Amino acid sequence: MQQCAACHTLAKGGAPGVGPNLYGIVGAKSFSAPGFNYSAAVKGKAGATWTDDTLSAWLENPMGYAPGTMMAYPGIKNAQTRADVIAYLNSNSDKPEKLP
Ligand code: HEC
């Protein structure tokens, strides 16, 4: 998560950085944070729901999920690390989702 903090804030009400604030992202609509100027690459994928599965796919390979995305991050190849990151994101939420 330290790597993510270079571009994202996680605190409730945190300001966007290079990327959008991630508070409450699990269960939220994808690429829909108000006021954040998303790249064209992800606009076509906006409005889906971020679940364990969709977040895992995005975080494994952002450039594969949305070619041309501004999220210049190679991805988390280790499935356990991805699950840990998603669980951590989920804990930063008003209403955490039930994860598998
Ligand atoms: C180099 C900067 C950078 C790093 C590092 C980075 N991100 Fe991002 N992230 C972005 C940008 C920029 C976007 C918006 C993508 C776009 O518009 O193409 C984004 C989008 C996202 C989204 C979708 C947000 C939404 O509103 O739907 C999630 C979730 C996310 N990042 C999680 C992470 C996590 C977790 C990490 C660490 C493992 C991480 N990011 C690392 C820049 C970054």
JSON list of C-alpha atoms and ligand atoms in Angstrom, two decimals:
[
{"chain": "A", "resi": 1, "resn": "MET", "atom": "CA", "xyz": [0.00, 0.00, 0.00]},
{"chain": "A", "resi": 2, "resn": "GLN", "atom": "CA", "xyz": [2.98, 2.34, 0.44]},
{"chain": "A", "resi": 3, "resn": "GLN", "atom": "CA", "xyz": [3.39, 2.17, -3.33]},
{"chain": "A", "resi": 4, "resn": "CYS", "atom": "CA", "xyz": [-0.21, 3.18, -3.82]},
{"chain": "A", "resi": 5, "resn": "ALA", "atom": "CA", "xyz": [0.21, 6.16, -1.47]},
{"chain": "A", "resi": 6, "resn": "ALA", "atom": "CA", "xyz": [2.51, 7.79, -4.01]},
{"chain": "A", "resi": 7, "resn": "CYS", "atom": "CA", "xyz": [-0.60, 8.49, -6.07]},
{"chain": "A", "resi": 8, "resn": "HIS", "atom": "CA", "xyz": [-3.65, 7.85, -3.85]},
{"chain": "A", "resi": 9, "resn": "THR", "atom": "CA", "xyz": [-4.99, 9.00, -0.50]},
{"chain": "A", "resi": 10, "resn": "LEU", "atom": "CA", "xyz": [-7.04, 6.49, 1.45]},
{"chain": "A", "resi": 11, "resn": "ALA", "atom": "CA", "xyz": [-8.42, 8.60, 4.31]},
{"chain": "A", "resi": 12, "resn": "LYS", "atom": "CA", "xyz": [-12.08, 9.56, 4.26]},
{"chain": "A", "resi": 13, "resn": "GLY", "atom": "CA", "xyz": [-12.40, 12.83, 2.39]},
{"chain": "A", "resi": 14, "resn": "GLY", "atom": "CA", "xyz": [-8.76, 12.68, 1.31]},
{"chain": "A", "resi": 15, "resn": "ALA", "atom": "CA", "xyz": [-7.73, 14.84, -1.60]},
{"chain": "A", "resi": 16, "resn": "PRO", "atom": "CA", "xyz": [-7.11, 13.24, -4.96]},
{"chain": "A", "resi": 17, "resn": "GLY", "atom": "CA", "xyz": [-3.47, 13.02, -5.95]},
{"chain": "A", "resi": 18, "resn": "VAL", "atom": "CA", "xyz": [-2.21, 11.64, -9.22]},
{"chain": "A", "resi": 19, "resn": "GLY", "atom": "CA", "xyz": [-5.05, 9.14, -8.72]},
{"chain": "A", "resi": 20, "resn": "PRO", "atom": "CA", "xyz": [-8.46, 9.44, -7.04]},
{"chain": "A", "resi": 21, "resn": "ASN", "atom": "CA", "xyz": [-9.06, 9.06, -3.30]},
{"chain": "A", "resi": 22, "resn": "LEU", "atom": "CA", "xyz": [-9.70, 5.40, -2.49]},
{"chain": "A", "resi": 23, "resn": "TYR", "atom": "CA", "xyz": [-11.84, 5.60, 0.67]},
{"chain": "A", "resi": 24, "resn": "GLY", "atom": "CA", "xyz": [-14.80, 3.23, 0.35]},
{"chain": "A", "resi": 25, "resn": "ILE", "atom": "CA", "xyz": [-13.68, 2.02, -3.09]},
{"chain": "A", "resi": 26, "resn": "VAL", "atom": "CA", "xyz": [-14.70, -1.62, -2.53]},
{"chain": "A", "resi": 27, "resn": "GLY", "atom": "CA", "xyz": [-18.36, -1.83, -3.58]},
{"chain": "A", "resi": 28, "resn": "ALA", "atom": "CA", "xyz": [-18.24, 1.62, -5.19]},
{"chain": "A", "resi": 29, "resn": "LYS", "atom": "CA", "xyz": [-18.85, 2.42, -8.85]},
{"chain": "A", "resi": 30, "resn": "SER", "atom": "CA", "xyz": [-15.65, 2.23, -10.84]},
{"chain": "A", "resi": 31, "resn": "PHE", "atom": "CA", "xyz": [-13.92, 5.34, -12.12]},
{"chain": "A", "resi": 32, "resn": "SER", "atom": "CA", "xyz": [-16.67, 7.59, -10.77]},
{"chain": "A", "resi": 33, "resn": "ALA", "atom": "CA", "xyz": [-15.07, 9.71, -8.04]},
{"chain": "A", "resi": 34, "resn": "PRO", "atom": "CA", "xyz": [-16.58, 13.19, -8.33]},
{"chain": "A", "resi": 35, "resn": "GLY", "atom": "CA", "xyz": [-14.14, 15.79, -9.57]},
{"chain": "A", "resi": 36, "resn": "PHE", "atom": "CA", "xyz": [-11.46, 13.39, -10.72]},
{"chain": "A", "resi": 37, "resn": "ASN", "atom": "CA", "xyz": [-10.45, 13.68, -14.33]},
{"chain": "A", "resi": 38, "resn": "TYR", "atom": "CA", "xyz": [-10.09, 10.06, -15.43]},
{"chain": "A", "resi": 39, "resn": "SER", "atom": "CA", "xyz": [-8.22, 9.10, -18.57]},
{"chain": "A", "resi": 40, "resn": "ALA", "atom": "CA", "xyz": [-10.11, 8.21, -21.71]},
{"chain": "A", "resi": 41, "resn": "ALA", "atom": "CA", "xyz": [-8.79, 4.67, -21.26]},
{"chain": "A", "resi": 42, "resn": "VAL", "atom": "CA", "xyz": [-10.99, 4.02, -18.24]},
{"chain": "A", "resi": 43, "resn": "LYS", "atom": "CA", "xyz": [-14.01, 6.18, -19.04]},
{"chain": "A", "resi": 44, "resn": "GLY", "atom": "CA", "xyz": [-15.51, 3.37, -21.08]},
{"chain": "A", "resi": 45, "resn": "LYS", "atom": "CA", "xyz": [-15.24, 1.13, -18.03]},
{"chain": "A", "resi": 46, "resn": "ALA", "atom": "CA", "xyz": [-16.78, 3.57, -15.57]},
{"chain": "A", "resi": 47, "resn": "GLY", "atom": "CA", "xyz": [-19.87, 2.68, -13.60]},
{"chain": "A", "resi": 48, "resn": "ALA", "atom": "CA", "xyz": [-19.19, -1.00, -13.01]},
{"chain": "A", "resi": 49, "resn": "THR", "atom": "CA", "xyz": [-19.01, -2.11, -9.39]},
{"chain": "A", "resi": 50, "resn": "TRP", "atom": "CA", "xyz": [-15.65, -2.70, -7.76]},
{"chain": "A", "resi": 51, "resn": "THR", "atom": "CA", "xyz": [-15.89, -6.19, -6.30]},
{"chain": "A", "resi": 52, "resn": "ASP", "atom": "CA", "xyz": [-13.17, -8.47, -5.08]},
{"chain": "A", "resi": 53, "resn": "ASP", "atom": "CA", "xyz": [-13.00, -9.95, -8.60]},
{"chain": "A", "resi": 54, "resn": "THR", "atom": "CA", "xyz": [-12.98, -6.76, -10.63]},
{"chain": "A", "resi": 55, "resn": "LEU", "atom": "CA", "xyz": [-10.49, -5.06, -8.30]},
{"chain": "A", "resi": 56, "resn": "SER", "atom": "CA", "xyz": [-8.28, -8.09, -8.44]},
{"chain": "A", "resi": 57, "resn": "ALA", "atom": "CA", "xyz": [-8.27, -8.00, -12.25]},
{"chain": "A", "resi": 58, "resn": "TRP", "atom": "CA", "xyz": [-7.53, -4.26, -12.29]},
{"chain": "A", "resi": 59, "resn": "LEU", "atom": "CA", "xyz": [-4.75, -4.48, -9.69]},
{"chain": "A", "resi": 60, "resn": "GLU", "atom": "CA", "xyz": [-3.13, -7.51, -11.27]},
{"chain": "A", "resi": 61, "resn": "ASN", "atom": "CA", "xyz": [-2.57, -5.64, -14.49]},
{"chain": "A", "resi": 62, "resn": "PRO", "atom": "CA", "xyz": [-3.95, -2.10, -14.83]},
{"chain": "A", "resi": 63, "resn": "MET", "atom": "CA", "xyz": [-2.58, -1.72, -18.36]},
{"chain": "A", "resi": 64, "resn": "GLY", "atom": "CA", "xyz": [-4.20, -5.00, -19.40]},
{"chain": "A", "resi": 65, "resn": "TYR", "atom": "CA", "xyz": [-7.54, -4.08, -17.83]},
{"chain": "A", "resi": 66, "resn": "ALA", "atom": "CA", "xyz": [-7.62, -0.63, -19.41]},
{"chain": "A", "resi": 67, "resn": "PRO", "atom": "CA", "xyz": [-4.92, -0.15, -22.05]},
{"chain": "A", "resi": 68, "resn": "GLY", "atom": "CA", "xyz": [-3.64, 3.42, -21.90]},
{"chain": "A", "resi": 69, "resn": "THR", "atom": "CA", "xyz": [-4.69, 4.04, -18.30]},
{"chain": "A", "resi": 70, "resn": "MET", "atom": "CA", "xyz": [-2.92, 6.84, -16.44]},
{"chain": "A", "resi": 71, "resn": "MET", "atom": "CA", "xyz": [-2.34, 4.47, -13.54]},
{"chain": "A", "resi": 72, "resn": "ALA", "atom": "CA", "xyz": [1.35, 3.91, -14.23]},
{"chain": "A", "resi": 73, "resn": "TYR", "atom": "CA", "xyz": [1.68, 0.89, -12.03]},
{"chain": "A", "resi": 74, "resn": "PRO", "atom": "CA", "xyz": [2.85, -2.53, -13.20]},
{"chain": "A", "resi": 75, "resn": "GLY", "atom": "CA", "xyz": [0.36, -4.45, -11.11]},
{"chain": "A", "resi": 76, "resn": "ILE", "atom": "CA", "xyz": [0.48, -6.91, -8.23]},
{"chain": "A", "resi": 77, "resn": "LYS", "atom": "CA", "xyz": [1.22, -10.35, -9.61]},
{"chain": "A", "resi": 78, "resn": "ASN", "atom": "CA", "xyz": [0.95, -12.23, -6.30]},
{"chain": "A", "resi": 79, "resn": "ALA", "atom": "CA", "xyz": [-2.65, -13.28, -5.63]},
{"chain": "A", "resi": 80, "resn": "GLN", "atom": "CA", "xyz": [-2.24, -13.27, -1.85]},
{"chain": "A", "resi": 81, "resn": "THR", "atom": "CA", "xyz": [-0.76, -9.77, -1.90]},
{"chain": "A", "resi": 82, "resn": "ARG", "atom": "CA", "xyz": [-3.67, -8.61, -4.06]},
{"chain": "A", "resi": 83, "resn": "ALA", "atom": "CA", "xyz": [-6.15, -10.13, -1.64]},
{"chain": "A", "resi": 84, "resn": "ASP", "atom": "CA", "xyz": [-4.39, -8.40, 1.26]},
{"chain": "A", "resi": 85, "resn": "VAL", "atom": "CA", "xyz": [-4.46, -5.04, -0.51]},
{"chain": "A", "resi": 86, "resn": "ILE", "atom": "CA", "xyz": [-8.18, -5.44, -1.34]},
{"chain": "A", "resi": 87, "resn": "ALA", "atom": "CA", "xyz": [-8.94, -6.41, 2.28]},
{"chain": "A", "resi": 88, "resn": "TYR", "atom": "CA", "xyz": [-7.08, -3.33, 3.44]},
{"chain": "A", "resi": 89, "resn": "LEU", "atom": "CA", "xyz": [-8.96, -1.09, 1.00]},
{"chain": "A", "resi": 90, "resn": "ASN", "atom": "CA", "xyz": [-12.20, -2.67, 2.23]},
{"chain": "A", "resi": 91, "resn": "SER", "atom": "CA", "xyz": [-11.36, -1.83, 5.84]},
{"chain": "A", "resi": 92, "resn": "ASN", "atom": "CA", "xyz": [-11.22, 1.84, 4.87]},
{"chain": "A", "resi": 93, "resn": "SER", "atom": "CA", "xyz": [-14.92, 2.21, 4.25]},
{"chain": "A", "resi": 94, "resn": "ASP", "atom": "CA", "xyz": [-18.14, 3.24, 5.99]},
{"chain": "A", "resi": 95, "resn": "LYS", "atom": "CA", "xyz": [-19.66, -0.09, 5.06]},
{"chain": "A", "resi": 96, "resn": "PRO", "atom": "CA", "xyz": [-17.09, -2.78, 4.28]},
{"chain": "A", "resi": 97, "resn": "GLU", "atom": "CA", "xyz": [-18.25, -5.49, 1.88]},
{"chain": "A", "resi": 98, "resn": "LYS", "atom": "CA", "xyz": [-18.22, -9.17, 2.70]},
{"chain": "A", "resi": 99, "resn": "LEU", "atom": "CA", "xyz": [-15.21, -10.53, 0.85]},
{"chain": "A", "resi": 100, "resn": "PRO", "atom": "CA", "xyz": [-14.81, -14.20, 0.02]},
{"chain": "B", "resi": 1, "resn": "HEC", "atom": "C1", "xyz": [1.75, 6.18, -10.48]},
{"chain": "B", "resi": 1, "resn": "HEC", "atom": "C2", "xyz": [0.53, 6.55, -9.79]},
{"chain": "B", "resi": 1, "resn": "HEC", "atom": "C3", "xyz": [-0.33, 5.41, -9.26]},
{"chain": "B", "resi": 1, "resn": "HEC", "atom": "C4", "xyz": [0.04, 4.35, -8.46]},
{"chain": "B", "resi": 1, "resn": "HEC", "atom": "C5", "xyz": [1.42, 4.01, -7.93]},
{"chain": "B", "resi": 1, "resn": "HEC", "atom": "C6", "xyz": [-1.18, 3.63, -8.17]},
{"chain": "B", "resi": 1, "resn": "HEC", "atom": "N1", "xyz": [-2.25, 4.22, -8.79]},
{"chain": "B", "resi": 1, "resn": "HEC", "atom": "FE1", "xyz": [-4.19, 3.61, -8.70]},
{"chain": "B", "resi": 1, "resn": "HEC", "atom": "N2", "xyz": [-4.72, 5.02, -10.06]},
{"chain": "B", "resi": 1, "resn": "HEC", "atom": "C7", "xyz": [-3.87, 5.99, -10.55]},
{"chain": "B", "resi": 1, "resn": "HEC", "atom": "C8", "xyz": [-4.59, 6.78, -11.54]},
{"chain": "B", "resi": 1, "resn": "HEC", "atom": "C9", "xyz": [-4.02, 7.96, -12.33]},
{"chain": "B", "resi": 1, "resn": "HEC", "atom": "C10", "xyz": [-5.90, 6.25, -11.60]},
{"chain": "B", "resi": 1, "resn": "HEC", "atom": "C11", "xyz": [-7.01, 6.69, -12.55]},
{"chain": "B", "resi": 1, "resn": "HEC", "atom": "C12", "xyz": [-6.84, 5.85, -13.82]},
{"chain": "B", "resi": 1, "resn": "HEC", "atom": "C13", "xyz": [-7.13, 6.57, -15.11]},
{"chain": "B", "resi": 1, "resn": "HEC", "atom": "O1", "xyz": [-7.79, 7.63, -15.11]},
{"chain": "B", "resi": 1, "resn": "HEC", "atom": "O2", "xyz": [-6.67, 6.04, -16.15]},
{"chain": "B", "resi": 1, "resn": "HEC", "atom": "C14", "xyz": [-5.95, 5.15, -10.64]},
{"chain": "B", "resi": 1, "resn": "HEC", "atom": "C15", "xyz": [-7.07, 4.40, -10.37]},
{"chain": "B", "resi": 1, "resn": "HEC", "atom": "C16", "xyz": [-7.17, 3.45, -9.37]},
{"chain": "B", "resi": 1, "resn": "HEC", "atom": "C17", "xyz": [-8.37, 2.78, -8.97]},
{"chain": "B", "resi": 1, "resn": "HEC", "atom": "C18", "xyz": [-9.75, 3.01, -9.54]},
{"chain": "B", "resi": 1, "resn": "HEC", "atom": "C19", "xyz": [-10.36, 4.17, -8.76]},
{"chain": "B", "resi": 1, "resn": "HEC", "atom": "C20", "xyz": [-11.78, 4.51, -9.12]},
{"chain": "B", "resi": 1, "resn": "HEC", "atom": "O3", "xyz": [-12.17, 5.67, -8.88]},
{"chain": "B", "resi": 1, "resn": "HEC", "atom": "O4", "xyz": [-12.53, 3.65, -9.60]},
{"chain": "B", "resi": 1, "resn": "HEC", "atom": "C21", "xyz": [-8.04, 1.94, -7.96]},
{"chain": "B", "resi": 1, "resn": "HEC", "atom": "C22", "xyz": [-8.98, 1.02, -7.20]},
{"chain": "B", "resi": 1, "resn": "HEC", "atom": "C23", "xyz": [-6.62, 2.08, -7.74]},
{"chain": "B", "resi": 1, "resn": "HEC", "atom": "N3", "xyz": [-6.12, 3.01, -8.61]},
{"chain": "B", "resi": 1, "resn": "HEC", "atom": "C24", "xyz": [-5.92, 1.38, -6.77]},
{"chain": "B", "resi": 1, "resn": "HEC", "atom": "C25", "xyz": [-4.53, 1.44, -6.62]},
{"chain": "B", "resi": 1, "resn": "HEC", "atom": "C26", "xyz": [-3.80, 0.63, -5.66]},
{"chain": "B", "resi": 1, "resn": "HEC", "atom": "C27", "xyz": [-4.44, -0.34, -4.67]},
{"chain": "B", "resi": 1, "resn": "HEC", "atom": "C28", "xyz": [-2.49, 0.92, -5.85]},
{"chain": "B", "resi": 1, "resn": "HEC", "atom": "C29", "xyz": [-1.29, 0.29, -5.14]},
{"chain": "B", "resi": 1, "resn": "HEC", "atom": "C30", "xyz": [-1.20, -1.15, -5.27]},
{"chain": "B", "resi": 1, "resn": "HEC", "atom": "C31", "xyz": [-2.41, 1.94, -6.90]},
{"chain": "B", "resi": 1, "resn": "HEC", "atom": "N4", "xyz": [-3.66, 2.22, -7.33]},
{"chain": "B", "resi": 1, "resn": "HEC", "atom": "C32", "xyz": [-1.23, 2.51, -7.36]},
{"chain": "B", "resi": 1, "resn": "HEC", "atom": "C33", "xyz": [-2.54, 6.17, -10.22]},
{"chain": "B", "resi": 1, "resn": "HEC", "atom": "C34", "xyz": [-1.78, 5.30, -9.47]}
]
